[in-house]
Amino acid sequence: MLKFGRDVTDNPAGREFSRGAGRCREIQPEITAKTSLVGVIGHPVAHSLSPQMHNASFASRGLDFAYVAMDVAPEDLGEAVRGLAVLGFAGFNVTIPHKEEILRFLDDLDESAERPGAVNTVVVEGGRTRGYNTDGFGFVESCREAGVDLAGESVLVLGAGGAAAAIADAVVSAGASSVVIANRTPERAEILVRRLRKGHAGAKIVACGADDLYDACRRSRVLVNTTPLGMRQGDPMPLPEEVLEDRVVCDIVYRRGGETPLLSVARERGAAVVDGRTMLLYQGVEAQRLWTGVEPDVEAMRAVLEEGG
Ligand code: NAP
């Protein structure tokens, strides 16, 4: 039997979760007084697949860890961060709407979080909290898996929120020749550009507003949607359809049961596409490495995401 986790095929009360080759079996965690706790804070978080994704890898690796989802309202963020450290959590993920606000409640920041000004992963050690950002790593890995090398590429990032900041930072670090940040609120794009330039002296990073989006897309080869457009049925397309031809089109939004309309149209127009689910996978893989120091079971985590959405 695994140190942590029990195969439910031995458990009549358990639910079978197998599909295809039966790689993805639901694991019932055995939580004891020694179990290390990790989780995600956000608002809302009930839809999150991260608990199943992380717990599948913990079980597969025989790690005595358990991952839970915790809904934290914005006004409670500071108390929640202190509380998790005091309660002995090994770390936690941070999602909407806390990724930027949490900076002021942490003891320390890794450069992956400091440059973009956004945190998606916290490691707690000796009661001290250190913020990291693994979203950018997740994005670059998702491109690599799709056969896209960002070195020397001209990249347009649509959106200027927490995800855009982490992605733009990682794209510059990966050697992109230029990055355009395009946002419906141009002031926010300009603030992000100023912040990123501080961390990447000499890099070509510029802002653009809605009026210049079409031309900026024409001049860029890799187009990345980081706005929530595409999550809901009936959302407008985040990028003009005519500019998608022969581009690399990345959508960090993902949908249950299929591609976003942006990726479907891009594919029809001959673009290479990069799906947001793979970014979700690899940001989690890197977070788990930080908490456990053990190489996660990527395929167990991927199977959960494929099964769940
Ligand atoms: P955020 O900080 O709230 O930023 C959202 C950005 O989208 C802002 O720039 C905002 O523009 C823009 N935006 C929002 N609604 C828009 C609309 N109707 N039209 C045009 N622009 C709009 O959010 P975030 O943390 O960056 O996350 C953004 C999305 O990425 C979410 O859907 C999230 O689920 C997804 N995400 C996916 C992954 C993954 O692993 N695949 C990881 C992180 C995030 P303004 O500045 O003008 O408000």
mmCIF file of C-alpha atoms and ligand atoms in Angstrom:
data_model
loop_
_atom_site.group_PDB
_atom_site.id
_atom_site.type_symbol
_atom_site.label_atom_id
_atom_site.label_comp_id
_atom_site.label_asym_id
_atom_site.label_seq_id
_atom_site.Cartn_x
_atom_site.Cartn_y
_atom_site.Cartn_z
ATOM 1 C CA MET A 1 0.000 0.000 0.000
ATOM 2 C CA LEU A 2 1.148 3.527 -0.649
ATOM 3 C CA LYS A 3 2.402 5.561 2.295
ATOM 4 C CA PHE A 4 -0.180 8.164 1.344
ATOM 5 C CA GLY A 5 -3.232 7.228 -0.613
ATOM 6 C CA ARG A 6 -5.147 4.053 -1.147
ATOM 7 C CA ASP A 7 -6.190 2.642 -4.490
ATOM 8 C CA VAL A 8 -10.002 2.666 -4.295
ATOM 9 C CA THR A 9 -10.235 -0.598 -6.208
ATOM 10 C CA ASP A 10 -9.624 -2.069 -2.711
ATOM 11 C CA ASN A 11 -12.347 0.132 -1.277
ATOM 12 C CA PRO A 12 -15.990 -0.718 -2.042
ATOM 13 C CA ALA A 13 -17.056 2.776 -0.887
ATOM 14 C CA GLY A 14 -14.659 4.458 -3.311
ATOM 15 C CA ARG A 15 -15.580 5.739 -6.751
ATOM 16 C CA GLU A 16 -13.859 4.301 -9.811
ATOM 17 C CA PHE A 17 -12.251 7.106 -11.767
ATOM 18 C CA SER A 18 -10.678 5.112 -14.561
ATOM 19 C CA ARG A 19 -10.771 5.873 -18.245
ATOM 20 C CA GLY A 20 -8.967 4.486 -21.268
ATOM 21 C CA ALA A 21 -6.019 2.480 -20.025
ATOM 22 C CA GLY A 22 -7.196 3.095 -16.423
ATOM 23 C CA ARG A 23 -4.192 5.291 -15.648
ATOM 24 C CA CYS A 24 -6.216 7.722 -13.566
ATOM 25 C CA ARG A 25 -7.647 6.047 -10.482
ATOM 26 C CA GLU A 26 -9.139 8.071 -7.701
ATOM 27 C CA ILE A 27 -6.944 7.941 -4.638
ATOM 28 C CA GLN A 28 -8.355 8.254 -1.133
ATOM 29 C CA PRO A 29 -5.772 10.086 0.965
ATOM 30 C CA GLU A 30 -4.870 8.785 4.383
ATOM 31 C CA ILE A 31 -4.351 11.985 6.314
ATOM 32 C CA THR A 32 -2.531 11.588 9.613
ATOM 33 C CA ALA A 33 -1.055 13.936 12.218
ATOM 34 C CA LYS A 34 2.179 13.950 10.200
ATOM 35 C CA THR A 35 0.691 14.849 6.827
ATOM 36 C CA SER A 36 2.113 18.023 5.273
ATOM 37 C CA LEU A 37 -0.644 20.363 4.135
ATOM 38 C CA VAL A 38 -0.684 22.503 0.991
ATOM 39 C CA GLY A 39 -3.567 24.062 -0.931
ATOM 40 C CA VAL A 40 -4.925 26.955 -2.961
ATOM 41 C CA ILE A 41 -6.470 30.220 -1.781
ATOM 42 C CA GLY A 42 -8.749 32.168 -4.124
ATOM 43 C CA HIS A 43 -12.261 33.534 -4.402
ATOM 44 C CA PRO A 44 -14.019 31.503 -5.730
ATOM 45 C CA VAL A 45 -12.099 28.191 -5.729
ATOM 46 C CA ALA A 46 -14.829 25.523 -5.720
ATOM 47 C CA HIS A 47 -14.244 24.819 -9.447
ATOM 48 C CA SER A 48 -10.488 24.228 -9.044
ATOM 49 C CA LEU A 49 -8.965 21.005 -10.372
ATOM 50 C CA SER A 50 -5.725 21.657 -8.471
ATOM 51 C CA PRO A 51 -6.603 19.444 -5.443
ATOM 52 C CA GLN A 52 -7.133 16.341 -7.618
ATOM 53 C CA MET A 53 -4.131 17.211 -9.806
ATOM 54 C CA HIS A 54 -1.670 17.582 -6.913
ATOM 55 C CA ASN A 55 -3.066 14.758 -4.785
ATOM 56 C CA ALA A 56 -2.737 12.335 -7.725
ATOM 57 C CA SER A 57 0.990 13.050 -7.922
ATOM 58 C CA PHE A 58 1.493 12.942 -4.128
ATOM 59 C CA ALA A 59 -0.137 9.504 -4.064
ATOM 60 C CA SER A 60 1.829 8.260 -7.043
ATOM 61 C CA ARG A 61 5.113 9.420 -5.497
ATOM 62 C CA GLY A 62 4.209 8.110 -2.036
ATOM 63 C CA LEU A 63 4.466 11.585 -0.506
ATOM 64 C CA ASP A 64 2.652 12.284 2.764
ATOM 65 C CA PHE A 65 1.123 15.539 1.522
ATOM 66 C CA ALA A 66 -2.517 16.636 1.091
ATOM 67 C CA TYR A 67 -3.799 19.545 -1.036
ATOM 68 C CA VAL A 68 -7.056 21.370 -0.239
ATOM 69 C CA ALA A 69 -8.978 24.333 -1.727
ATOM 70 C CA MET A 70 -9.728 27.310 0.555
ATOM 71 C CA ASP A 71 -12.072 30.154 -0.335
ATOM 72 C CA VAL A 72 -10.616 33.396 1.051
ATOM 73 C CA ALA A 73 -12.475 36.702 0.585
ATOM 74 C CA PRO A 74 -10.287 39.685 -0.386
ATOM 75 C CA GLU A 75 -10.760 41.420 2.982
ATOM 76 C CA ASP A 76 -9.462 38.315 4.804
ATOM 77 C CA LEU A 77 -6.305 37.796 2.746
ATOM 78 C CA GLY A 78 -3.735 39.058 5.272
ATOM 79 C CA GLU A 79 -5.210 37.025 8.124
ATOM 80 C CA ALA A 80 -5.423 33.929 5.919
ATOM 81 C CA VAL A 81 -1.742 34.154 4.918
ATOM 82 C CA ARG A 82 -0.626 34.518 8.544
ATOM 83 C CA GLY A 83 -3.012 31.759 9.582
ATOM 84 C CA LEU A 84 -1.666 29.264 7.046
ATOM 85 C CA ALA A 85 1.911 29.958 8.151
ATOM 86 C CA VAL A 86 0.967 29.575 11.826
ATOM 87 C CA LEU A 87 -0.962 26.379 11.133
ATOM 88 C CA GLY A 88 2.147 24.825 9.629
ATOM 89 C CA PHE A 89 1.152 24.607 5.953
ATOM 90 C CA ALA A 90 4.164 23.722 3.776
ATOM 91 C CA GLY A 91 2.915 26.193 1.168
ATOM 92 C CA PHE A 92 -0.015 27.149 -1.009
ATOM 93 C CA ASN A 93 -1.080 28.358 -4.420
ATOM 94 C CA VAL A 94 -2.676 31.751 -4.922
ATOM 95 C CA THR A 95 -5.314 32.436 -7.534
ATOM 96 C CA ILE A 96 -7.771 35.133 -8.618
ATOM 97 C CA PRO A 97 -8.196 37.727 -7.121
ATOM 98 C CA HIS A 98 -5.211 37.597 -4.729
ATOM 99 C CA LYS A 99 -2.125 37.245 -6.955
ATOM 100 C CA GLU A 100 -1.032 40.883 -6.763
ATOM 101 C CA GLU A 101 -2.531 41.927 -3.434
ATOM 102 C CA ILE A 102 -0.745 39.126 -1.576
ATOM 103 C CA LEU A 103 2.703 40.678 -2.146
ATOM 104 C CA ARG A 104 2.346 42.995 0.848
ATOM 105 C CA PHE A 105 1.544 40.112 3.210
ATOM 106 C CA LEU A 106 4.595 37.950 2.412
ATOM 107 C CA ASP A 107 7.968 37.969 4.199
ATOM 108 C CA ASP A 108 10.053 37.461 1.094
ATOM 109 C CA LEU A 109 9.819 37.273 -2.706
ATOM 110 C CA ASP A 110 11.647 35.150 -5.254
ATOM 111 C CA GLU A 111 12.654 37.055 -8.394
ATOM 112 C CA SER A 112 10.050 35.049 -10.394
ATOM 113 C CA ALA A 113 7.394 36.949 -8.387
ATOM 114 C CA GLU A 114 9.235 40.209 -7.772
ATOM 115 C CA ARG A 115 9.821 41.104 -11.442
ATOM 116 C CA PRO A 116 6.176 40.664 -12.565
ATOM 117 C CA GLY A 117 4.709 41.780 -9.216
ATOM 118 C CA ALA A 118 2.466 38.701 -8.956
ATOM 119 C CA VAL A 119 2.571 35.535 -6.856
ATOM 120 C CA ASN A 120 0.897 32.194 -7.588
ATOM 121 C CA THR A 121 2.876 29.960 -5.194
ATOM 122 C CA VAL A 122 3.998 30.440 -1.592
ATOM 123 C CA VAL A 123 6.510 28.281 0.266
ATOM 124 C CA VAL A 124 6.398 28.365 4.082
ATOM 125 C CA GLU A 125 9.634 27.542 5.882
ATOM 126 C CA GLY A 126 10.227 28.074 9.584
ATOM 127 C CA GLY A 127 7.024 30.122 9.716
ATOM 128 C CA ARG A 128 8.267 32.536 7.020
ATOM 129 C CA THR A 129 6.407 32.973 3.728
ATOM 130 C CA ARG A 130 8.244 33.308 0.404
ATOM 131 C CA GLY A 131 6.353 34.129 -2.805
ATOM 132 C CA TYR A 132 7.144 32.612 -6.210
ATOM 133 C CA ASN A 133 5.506 32.737 -9.592
ATOM 134 C CA THR A 134 5.334 29.495 -11.571
ATOM 135 C CA ASP A 135 2.755 30.712 -14.144
ATOM 136 C CA GLY A 136 5.491 31.979 -16.474
ATOM 137 C CA PHE A 137 7.364 28.684 -16.223
ATOM 138 C CA GLY A 138 4.088 26.861 -16.950
ATOM 139 C CA PHE A 139 3.486 28.982 -20.041
ATOM 140 C CA VAL A 140 6.992 28.508 -21.473
ATOM 141 C CA GLU A 141 6.773 24.748 -20.836
ATOM 142 C CA SER A 142 3.375 24.592 -22.592
ATOM 143 C CA CYS A 143 4.959 26.265 -25.631
ATOM 144 C CA ARG A 144 7.941 23.910 -25.520
ATOM 145 C CA GLU A 145 5.614 20.897 -25.411
ATOM 146 C CA ALA A 146 3.781 22.276 -28.474
ATOM 147 C CA GLY A 147 7.137 22.567 -30.281
ATOM 148 C CA VAL A 148 7.340 26.367 -29.948
ATOM 149 C CA ASP A 149 10.727 27.883 -29.037
ATOM 150 C CA LEU A 150 10.191 31.484 -27.895
ATOM 151 C CA ALA A 151 13.814 32.560 -28.417
ATOM 152 C CA GLY A 152 13.958 35.328 -31.022
ATOM 153 C CA GLU A 153 10.148 35.544 -31.359
ATOM 154 C CA SER A 154 8.022 38.690 -31.400
ATOM 155 C CA VAL A 155 5.260 38.158 -28.827
ATOM 156 C CA LEU A 156 2.008 40.011 -28.175
ATOM 157 C CA VAL A 157 0.390 39.468 -24.768
ATOM 158 C CA LEU A 158 -3.271 40.516 -24.594
ATOM 159 C CA GLY A 159 -4.152 41.596 -21.032
ATOM 160 C CA ALA A 160 -2.119 43.222 -18.276
ATOM 161 C CA GLY A 161 -3.235 41.325 -15.172
ATOM 162 C CA GLY A 162 -1.349 38.873 -12.969
ATOM 163 C CA ALA A 163 -1.120 36.121 -15.587
ATOM 164 C CA ALA A 164 0.008 38.547 -18.311
ATOM 165 C CA ALA A 165 2.748 39.894 -16.028
ATOM 166 C CA ALA A 166 4.150 36.440 -15.263
ATOM 167 C CA ILE A 167 3.958 35.333 -18.896
ATOM 168 C CA ALA A 168 5.551 38.497 -20.287
ATOM 169 C CA ASP A 169 8.367 38.195 -17.737
ATOM 170 C CA ALA A 170 9.025 34.543 -18.626
ATOM 171 C CA VAL A 171 8.817 35.213 -22.357
ATOM 172 C CA VAL A 172 11.510 37.906 -22.096
ATOM 173 C CA SER A 173 13.648 35.553 -19.987
ATOM 174 C CA ALA A 174 13.159 32.864 -22.655
ATOM 175 C CA GLY A 175 14.799 35.195 -25.204
ATOM 176 C CA ALA A 176 11.861 36.728 -27.105
ATOM 177 C CA SER A 177 13.057 39.549 -29.368
ATOM 178 C CA SER A 178 10.154 41.844 -28.394
ATOM 179 C CA VAL A 179 7.033 41.832 -26.226
ATOM 180 C CA VAL A 180 3.938 44.001 -26.701
ATOM 181 C CA ILE A 181 1.480 44.266 -23.794
ATOM 182 C CA ALA A 182 -1.975 45.126 -25.188
ATOM 183 C CA ASN A 183 -4.777 45.989 -22.788
ATOM 184 C CA ARG A 184 -8.231 47.586 -22.959
ATOM 185 C CA THR A 185 -7.071 49.863 -20.093
ATOM 186 C CA PRO A 186 -3.835 51.218 -21.616
ATOM 187 C CA GLU A 187 -2.621 52.769 -18.340
ATOM 188 C CA ARG A 188 -2.430 49.308 -16.770
ATOM 189 C CA ALA A 189 -0.360 48.041 -19.725
ATOM 190 C CA GLU A 190 2.008 50.991 -19.315
ATOM 191 C CA ILE A 191 2.457 50.322 -15.585
ATOM 192 C CA LEU A 192 3.281 46.689 -16.316
ATOM 193 C CA VAL A 193 5.745 47.639 -19.065
ATOM 194 C CA ARG A 194 7.572 49.999 -16.679
ATOM 195 C CA ARG A 195 7.777 47.285 -14.045
ATOM 196 C CA LEU A 196 9.065 44.645 -16.498
ATOM 197 C CA ARG A 197 11.669 46.996 -17.979
ATOM 198 C CA LYS A 198 13.156 47.452 -14.502
ATOM 199 C CA GLY A 199 13.732 43.701 -14.241
ATOM 200 C CA HIS A 200 14.919 43.282 -17.845
ATOM 201 C CA ALA A 201 17.215 46.188 -18.694
ATOM 202 C CA GLY A 202 17.514 46.731 -22.456
ATOM 203 C CA ALA A 203 14.645 44.391 -23.387
ATOM 204 C CA LYS A 204 12.163 45.586 -26.020
ATOM 205 C CA ILE A 205 8.873 45.735 -24.090
ATOM 206 C CA VAL A 206 6.150 48.159 -25.187
ATOM 207 C CA ALA A 207 2.507 48.887 -24.353
ATOM 208 C CA CYS A 208 -0.410 49.190 -26.740
ATOM 209 C CA GLY A 209 -4.091 50.152 -26.390
ATOM 210 C CA ALA A 210 -7.177 48.733 -28.089
ATOM 211 C CA ASP A 211 -6.873 51.100 -31.077
ATOM 212 C CA ASP A 212 -3.455 49.730 -32.062
ATOM 213 C CA LEU A 213 -4.242 46.046 -31.405
ATOM 214 C CA TYR A 214 -4.744 45.051 -35.042
ATOM 215 C CA ASP A 215 -1.438 46.482 -36.255
ATOM 216 C CA ALA A 216 0.433 45.167 -33.218
ATOM 217 C CA CYS A 217 -0.906 41.652 -33.927
ATOM 218 C CA ARG A 218 0.201 41.960 -37.556
ATOM 219 C CA ARG A 219 3.746 42.711 -36.385
ATOM 220 C CA SER A 220 3.904 39.823 -33.864
ATOM 221 C CA ARG A 221 4.326 36.108 -34.552
ATOM 222 C CA VAL A 222 3.213 34.708 -31.179
ATOM 223 C CA LEU A 223 -0.172 35.925 -29.853
ATOM 224 C CA VAL A 224 -1.196 35.133 -26.265
ATOM 225 C CA ASN A 225 -4.668 35.705 -24.795
ATOM 226 C CA THR A 226 -4.519 36.253 -21.027
ATOM 227 C CA THR A 227 -7.932 37.926 -20.681
ATOM 228 C CA PRO A 228 -10.872 35.809 -19.430
ATOM 229 C CA LEU A 229 -12.576 36.199 -22.857
ATOM 230 C CA GLY A 230 -13.480 32.726 -24.113
ATOM 231 C CA MET A 231 -14.372 31.261 -20.743
ATOM 232 C CA ARG A 232 -18.069 31.832 -21.281
ATOM 233 C CA GLN A 233 -20.355 30.899 -24.150
ATOM 234 C CA GLY A 234 -21.016 34.012 -26.261
ATOM 235 C CA ASP A 235 -17.845 35.900 -25.268
ATOM 236 C CA PRO A 236 -16.426 38.005 -28.120
ATOM 237 C CA MET A 237 -13.179 36.809 -29.712
ATOM 238 C CA PRO A 238 -10.243 38.326 -27.813
ATOM 239 C CA LEU A 239 -8.162 38.830 -30.982
ATOM 240 C CA PRO A 240 -9.216 39.797 -34.536
ATOM 241 C CA GLU A 241 -9.730 36.617 -36.597
ATOM 242 C CA GLU A 242 -7.923 38.020 -39.649
ATOM 243 C CA VAL A 243 -4.586 38.249 -37.845
ATOM 244 C CA LEU A 244 -4.431 34.614 -36.729
ATOM 245 C CA GLU A 245 -3.166 33.106 -39.964
ATOM 246 C CA ASP A 246 0.264 31.451 -39.760
ATOM 247 C CA ARG A 247 0.764 32.637 -36.194
ATOM 248 C CA VAL A 248 1.402 30.787 -32.956
ATOM 249 C CA VAL A 249 -1.806 31.399 -30.979
ATOM 250 C CA CYS A 250 -1.844 30.669 -27.249
ATOM 251 C CA ASP A 251 -4.938 30.838 -25.054
ATOM 252 C CA ILE A 252 -4.371 30.490 -21.323
ATOM 253 C CA VAL A 253 -8.138 30.262 -20.838
ATOM 254 C CA TYR A 254 -9.339 26.664 -21.001
ATOM 255 C CA ARG A 255 -12.790 25.174 -21.227
ATOM 256 C CA ARG A 256 -14.356 21.968 -20.074
ATOM 257 C CA GLY A 257 -14.766 19.533 -22.923
ATOM 258 C CA GLY A 258 -12.797 21.224 -25.667
ATOM 259 C CA GLU A 259 -10.896 24.129 -27.120
ATOM 260 C CA THR A 260 -11.749 27.791 -26.800
ATOM 261 C CA PRO A 261 -13.241 29.440 -29.912
ATOM 262 C CA LEU A 262 -9.968 31.404 -30.309
ATOM 263 C CA LEU A 263 -7.924 28.218 -30.645
ATOM 264 C CA SER A 264 -10.482 26.531 -32.939
ATOM 265 C CA VAL A 265 -10.516 29.478 -35.345
ATOM 266 C CA ALA A 266 -6.726 29.823 -35.169
ATOM 267 C CA ARG A 267 -6.317 26.131 -36.000
ATOM 268 C CA GLU A 268 -8.699 26.479 -38.973
ATOM 269 C CA ARG A 269 -6.564 29.361 -40.207
ATOM 270 C CA GLY A 270 -3.373 27.348 -40.123
ATOM 271 C CA ALA A 271 -1.932 28.656 -36.872
ATOM 272 C CA ALA A 272 -0.010 26.537 -34.372
ATOM 273 C CA VAL A 273 -1.969 26.514 -31.101
ATOM 274 C CA VAL A 274 -0.978 26.252 -27.446
ATOM 275 C CA ASP A 275 -3.670 25.202 -24.951
ATOM 276 C CA GLY A 276 -4.053 26.732 -21.456
ATOM 277 C CA ARG A 277 -4.521 23.355 -19.800
ATOM 278 C CA THR A 278 -0.861 22.522 -20.403
ATOM 279 C CA MET A 279 0.182 25.774 -18.711
ATOM 280 C CA LEU A 280 -2.029 24.853 -15.740
ATOM 281 C CA LEU A 281 -0.284 21.476 -15.603
ATOM 282 C CA TYR A 282 3.256 22.831 -15.617
ATOM 283 C CA GLN A 283 2.668 25.727 -13.203
ATOM 284 C CA GLY A 284 1.454 23.012 -10.807
ATOM 285 C CA VAL A 285 4.420 20.758 -11.526
ATOM 286 C CA GLU A 286 6.845 23.551 -10.645
ATOM 287 C CA ALA A 287 4.899 24.509 -7.491
ATOM 288 C CA GLN A 288 4.962 20.895 -6.325
ATOM 289 C CA ARG A 289 8.728 20.723 -6.878
ATOM 290 C CA LEU A 290 9.107 23.796 -4.657
ATOM 291 C CA TRP A 291 7.032 22.310 -1.816
ATOM 292 C CA THR A 292 8.354 18.743 -1.872
ATOM 293 C CA GLY A 293 11.773 18.800 -3.534
ATOM 294 C CA VAL A 294 10.618 15.660 -5.367
ATOM 295 C CA GLU A 295 10.054 15.348 -9.124
ATOM 296 C CA PRO A 296 6.229 15.238 -9.565
ATOM 297 C CA ASP A 297 4.395 12.578 -11.584
ATOM 298 C CA VAL A 298 3.536 14.774 -14.577
ATOM 299 C CA GLU A 299 1.485 12.096 -16.320
ATOM 300 C CA ALA A 300 -0.688 11.443 -13.235
ATOM 301 C CA MET A 301 -1.357 15.177 -13.034
ATOM 302 C CA ARG A 302 -2.090 15.442 -16.760
ATOM 303 C CA ALA A 303 -4.527 12.514 -16.581
ATOM 304 C CA VAL A 304 -6.557 14.339 -13.912
ATOM 305 C CA LEU A 305 -6.775 17.478 -16.061
ATOM 306 C CA GLU A 306 -7.804 15.473 -19.120
ATOM 307 C CA GLU A 307 -10.431 13.615 -17.116
ATOM 308 C CA GLY A 308 -11.733 16.680 -15.299
ATOM 309 C CA GLY A 309 -12.015 19.241 -17.987
HETATM 310 P P1 NAP B 1 -6.648 39.615 -13.930
HETATM 311 O O1 NAP B 1 -5.467 39.982 -13.117
HETATM 312 O O2 NAP B 1 -8.023 39.934 -13.447
HETATM 313 O O3 NAP B 1 -6.440 40.300 -15.387
HETATM 314 C C1 NAP B 1 -7.415 40.175 -16.397
HETATM 315 C C2 NAP B 1 -6.969 40.954 -17.639
HETATM 316 O O4 NAP B 1 -7.947 40.720 -18.658
HETATM 317 C C3 NAP B 1 -6.887 42.474 -17.448
HETATM 318 O O5 NAP B 1 -5.851 42.980 -18.244
HETATM 319 C C4 NAP B 1 -8.242 42.957 -17.959
HETATM 320 O O6 NAP B 1 -8.213 44.245 -18.520
HETATM 321 C C5 NAP B 1 -8.485 41.973 -19.081
HETATM 322 N N1 NAP B 1 -9.915 41.795 -19.345
HETATM 323 C C6 NAP B 1 -10.839 41.334 -18.464
HETATM 324 N N2 NAP B 1 -12.052 41.295 -19.056
HETATM 325 C C7 NAP B 1 -11.879 41.776 -20.318
HETATM 326 C C8 NAP B 1 -12.763 42.010 -21.403
HETATM 327 N N3 NAP B 1 -14.075 41.726 -21.315
HETATM 328 N N4 NAP B 1 -12.252 42.508 -22.549
HETATM 329 C C9 NAP B 1 -10.932 42.790 -22.653
HETATM 330 N N5 NAP B 1 -10.048 42.611 -21.655
HETATM 331 C C10 NAP B 1 -10.514 42.097 -20.504
HETATM 332 O O7 NAP B 1 -6.672 38.039 -14.225
HETATM 333 P P2 NAP B 1 -5.414 37.039 -14.384
HETATM 334 O O8 NAP B 1 -5.011 36.492 -13.073
HETATM 335 O O9 NAP B 1 -4.388 37.703 -15.219
HETATM 336 O O10 NAP B 1 -6.114 35.816 -15.188
HETATM 337 C C11 NAP B 1 -6.628 36.028 -16.483
HETATM 338 C C12 NAP B 1 -7.213 34.736 -17.043
HETATM 339 O O11 NAP B 1 -6.196 33.761 -17.175
HETATM 340 C C13 NAP B 1 -8.287 34.109 -16.166
HETATM 341 O O12 NAP B 1 -9.328 33.661 -17.000
HETATM 342 C C14 NAP B 1 -7.580 32.918 -15.522
HETATM 343 O O13 NAP B 1 -8.473 31.850 -15.242
HETATM 344 C C15 NAP B 1 -6.592 32.522 -16.598
HETATM 345 N N6 NAP B 1 -5.390 31.865 -16.050
HETATM 346 C C16 NAP B 1 -5.035 30.644 -16.553
HETATM 347 C C17 NAP B 1 -3.892 30.021 -16.074
HETATM 348 C C18 NAP B 1 -3.487 28.664 -16.601
HETATM 349 O O14 NAP B 1 -2.677 27.994 -15.951
HETATM 350 N N7 NAP B 1 -3.967 28.253 -17.768
HETATM 351 C C19 NAP B 1 -3.094 30.638 -15.099
HETATM 352 C C20 NAP B 1 -3.474 31.898 -14.634
HETATM 353 C C21 NAP B 1 -4.622 32.510 -15.123
HETATM 354 P P3 NAP B 1 -8.356 45.593 -17.624
HETATM 355 O O15 NAP B 1 -6.986 45.874 -17.069
HETATM 356 O O16 NAP B 1 -8.798 46.613 -18.606
HETATM 357 O O17 NAP B 1 -9.369 45.297 -16.549
#
